CSV table of C-alpha atoms in Angstrom, one decimal:
chain,number,residue,atom,x,y,z
A,1,MET,CA,92.9,65.7,224.0
A,2,ALA,CA,89.6,64.7,225.8
A,3,THR,CA,89.4,68.2,227.5
A,4,LEU,CA,89.6,69.9,224.1
A,5,ARG,CA,87.0,67.8,222.4
A,6,ARG,CA,84.4,68.3,225.5
A,7,ARG,CA,84.9,71.8,225.7
A,8,ARG,CA,83.9,72.2,221.6
A,9,GLY,CA,81.1,69.5,222.4
A,10,LEU,CA,80.1,72.4,225.4
A,11,GLU,CA,80.3,75.3,223.3
A,12,ARG,CA,78.5,73.9,220.4
A,13,ALA,CA,75.4,72.7,223.1
A,14,CYS,CA,75.8,76.4,224.4
A,15,ARG,CA,75.3,77.9,220.7
A,16,GLU,CA,72.6,75.6,219.8
A,17,ALA,CA,70.7,76.7,223.2
A,18,ASP,CA,71.1,80.3,222.3
A,19,ILE,CA,73.6,80.6,225.3
A,20,ASN,CA,76.9,82.5,225.2
A,21,PRO,CA,79.6,80.0,225.8
A,22,ASN,CA,81.8,83.1,226.5
A,23,ALA,CA,79.9,84.1,229.4
A,24,LEU,CA,80.6,80.6,230.9
A,25,THR,CA,83.8,80.6,233.8
A,26,HIS,CA,85.9,78.1,232.8
A,27,VAL,CA,88.4,76.7,235.5
A,28,TYR,CA,90.8,74.2,234.3
A,29,MET,CA,92.9,71.7,237.1
A,30,GLU,CA,96.6,71.2,236.4
A,31,HIS,CA,97.6,68.4,234.6
A,32,GLY,CA,98.6,65.1,236.8
A,33,ASP,CA,96.6,63.2,239.3
A,34,GLU,CA,98.3,65.1,242.2
A,35,HIS,CA,96.2,68.3,241.2
A,36,TYR,CA,93.0,66.7,242.4
A,37,ARG,CA,93.6,67.9,245.8
A,38,ASP,CA,93.4,71.6,244.4
A,39,ILE,CA,89.4,70.8,243.4
A,40,PRO,CA,87.9,71.7,246.7
A,41,ALA,CA,89.8,75.5,246.9
A,42,ARG,CA,88.9,76.2,243.3
A,43,VAL,CA,85.5,75.7,243.8
A,44,LEU,CA,85.2,77.0,246.8
A,45,GLU,CA,86.7,80.3,245.1
A,46,GLN,CA,83.4,80.3,243.7
A,47,ILE,CA,81.2,80.7,246.7
A,48,ILE,CA,80.9,83.8,248.6
A,49,GLN,CA,79.6,83.8,252.3
A,50,GLY,CA,78.2,80.8,251.3
A,51,LYS,CA,76.6,81.7,248.4
A,52,PRO,CA,78.0,80.0,244.7
A,53,LEU,CA,78.2,82.2,242.1
A,54,PHE,CA,77.4,79.7,239.8
A,55,ASP,CA,74.2,77.2,239.3
A,56,SER,CA,75.8,74.2,237.7
A,57,ILE,CA,79.4,72.7,237.3
A,58,ILE,CA,80.5,70.5,234.6
A,59,CYS,CA,83.3,68.2,235.6
A,60,GLY,CA,85.8,66.5,233.1
A,61,ASN,CA,85.6,63.3,234.5
A,62,ASP,CA,83.6,61.6,237.2
A,63,ARG,CA,86.8,61.8,239.9
A,64,ILE,CA,86.4,65.7,239.5
A,65,ALA,CA,82.9,65.5,240.1
A,66,PHE,CA,83.1,63.2,243.5
A,67,MET,CA,85.5,66.3,244.7
A,68,VAL,CA,83.0,68.8,243.4
A,69,TYR,CA,80.6,66.8,245.1
A,70,GLN,CA,82.2,66.8,248.4
A,71,THR,CA,83.2,70.2,248.4
A,72,LEU,CA,79.4,71.4,247.7
A,73,LEU,CA,78.0,69.0,250.3
A,74,ALA,CA,80.5,70.2,253.1
A,75,GLN,CA,79.1,73.9,252.8
A,76,GLY,CA,75.7,73.1,253.0
A,77,LEU,CA,74.5,73.3,249.3
A,78,ARG,CA,72.0,70.8,247.8
A,79,ILE,CA,72.9,69.0,244.3
A,80,PRO,CA,71.0,69.3,242.1
A,81,GLU,CA,68.6,72.1,243.9
A,82,ASP,CA,71.4,74.5,244.5
A,83,VAL,CA,74.0,73.9,241.9
A,84,ALA,CA,73.8,70.7,239.4
A,85,VAL,CA,76.9,68.8,238.7
A,86,LEU,CA,77.8,67.0,235.7
A,87,GLY,CA,80.4,64.4,234.9
A,88,TYR,CA,82.0,62.5,232.3
A,89,ASP,CA,83.1,58.7,231.5
A,90,ASN,CA,80.3,57.1,233.5
A,91,MET,CA,82.8,55.1,235.7
A,92,VAL,CA,81.1,51.8,236.2
A,93,GLY,CA,79.3,51.6,239.4
A,94,ILE,CA,80.4,55.0,240.6
A,95,GLY,CA,77.9,57.1,239.4
A,96,ASP,CA,75.2,55.0,241.8
A,97,LEU,CA,77.6,55.7,244.8
A,98,PHE,CA,77.1,59.7,245.0
A,99,LEU,CA,74.0,60.6,247.0
A,100,PRO,CA,72.2,61.9,244.5
A,101,PRO,CA,73.1,60.1,242.0
A,102,LEU,CA,75.6,61.9,239.5
A,103,SER,CA,74.8,63.1,236.1
A,104,THR,CA,77.2,61.9,233.5
A,105,VAL,CA,78.0,61.2,230.0
A,106,GLN,CA,78.5,57.8,229.0
A,107,LEU,CA,81.3,57.3,226.4
A,108,PRO,CA,80.7,54.6,223.7
A,109,HIS,CA,82.7,52.0,225.3
A,110,TYR,CA,81.2,49.2,223.7
A,111,GLU,CA,81.3,50.8,220.1
A,112,ILE,CA,85.1,51.4,220.6
A,113,GLY,CA,85.5,47.8,221.6
A,114,ARG,CA,83.4,46.6,218.8
A,115,LEU,CA,85.1,48.7,216.3
A,116,SER,CA,88.0,47.7,217.6
A,117,ALA,CA,87.2,43.8,217.7
A,118,LEU,CA,86.1,44.3,214.0
A,119,HIS,CA,89.1,46.0,212.7
A,120,ILE,CA,91.5,42.9,213.8
A,121,ILE,CA,88.9,40.4,212.6
A,122,ASN,CA,88.7,41.7,209.4
A,123,GLY,CA,92.5,42.3,209.0
A,124,ASP,CA,92.2,46.1,208.4
A,125,LYS,CA,95.6,47.6,207.7
A,126,HIS,CA,94.4,51.3,208.0
A,127,ARG,CA,96.1,53.6,210.3
A,128,ASP,CA,93.2,56.1,209.7
A,129,THR,CA,91.3,57.5,212.7
A,130,VAL,CA,88.1,56.3,213.1
A,131,ARG,CA,85.9,58.6,215.3
A,132,VAL,CA,83.3,56.8,217.6
A,133,TYR,CA,80.3,58.9,218.1
A,134,SER,CA,77.7,58.4,220.8
A,135,ARG,CA,74.4,56.8,219.7
A,136,GLY,CA,72.6,60.3,219.8
A,137,TYR,CA,75.1,61.5,216.7
A,138,ALA,CA,74.5,57.8,214.9
A,139,GLU,CA,74.6,59.6,211.4
A,140,ASN,CA,78.1,60.3,212.0
A,141,ARG,CA,79.4,57.0,214.0
A,142,TYR,CA,81.6,56.0,211.2
A,143,LYS,CA,83.1,59.1,209.8
A,144,LYS,CA,86.9,58.4,208.8
A,145,THR,CA,89.5,61.1,209.0
A,146,ALA,CA,93.0,61.0,207.6
């Protein structure tokens, strides 16, 4: 579920910046934790004679970003000077362990928790999906869908 929504967000941001999202190379990890070990090989496939065929990598989560960092640094590439890396989830305390620190997308965990608690406190019985958006999209934060 997160993969599709993150991809749609990436495509939307590209269109807003007048970049054709179809011009991007997309490489997806197979489903399952055991496939994290495949990430270095997938990154190395895109590095020819020490030169990356890309200038940035948007990782599906911070765990993938960690593997990407290790692979790029082992090839002598500098982050972010040679390749920019972005993660998702902003795992508590993890982003600052990266050198240089990881750029990562913060999920609205606080807001999800607050709305969940209010659902219980208010005795709400609905089973609608309530989409929670980051503060950057505050005007859409409480949009309900069936």
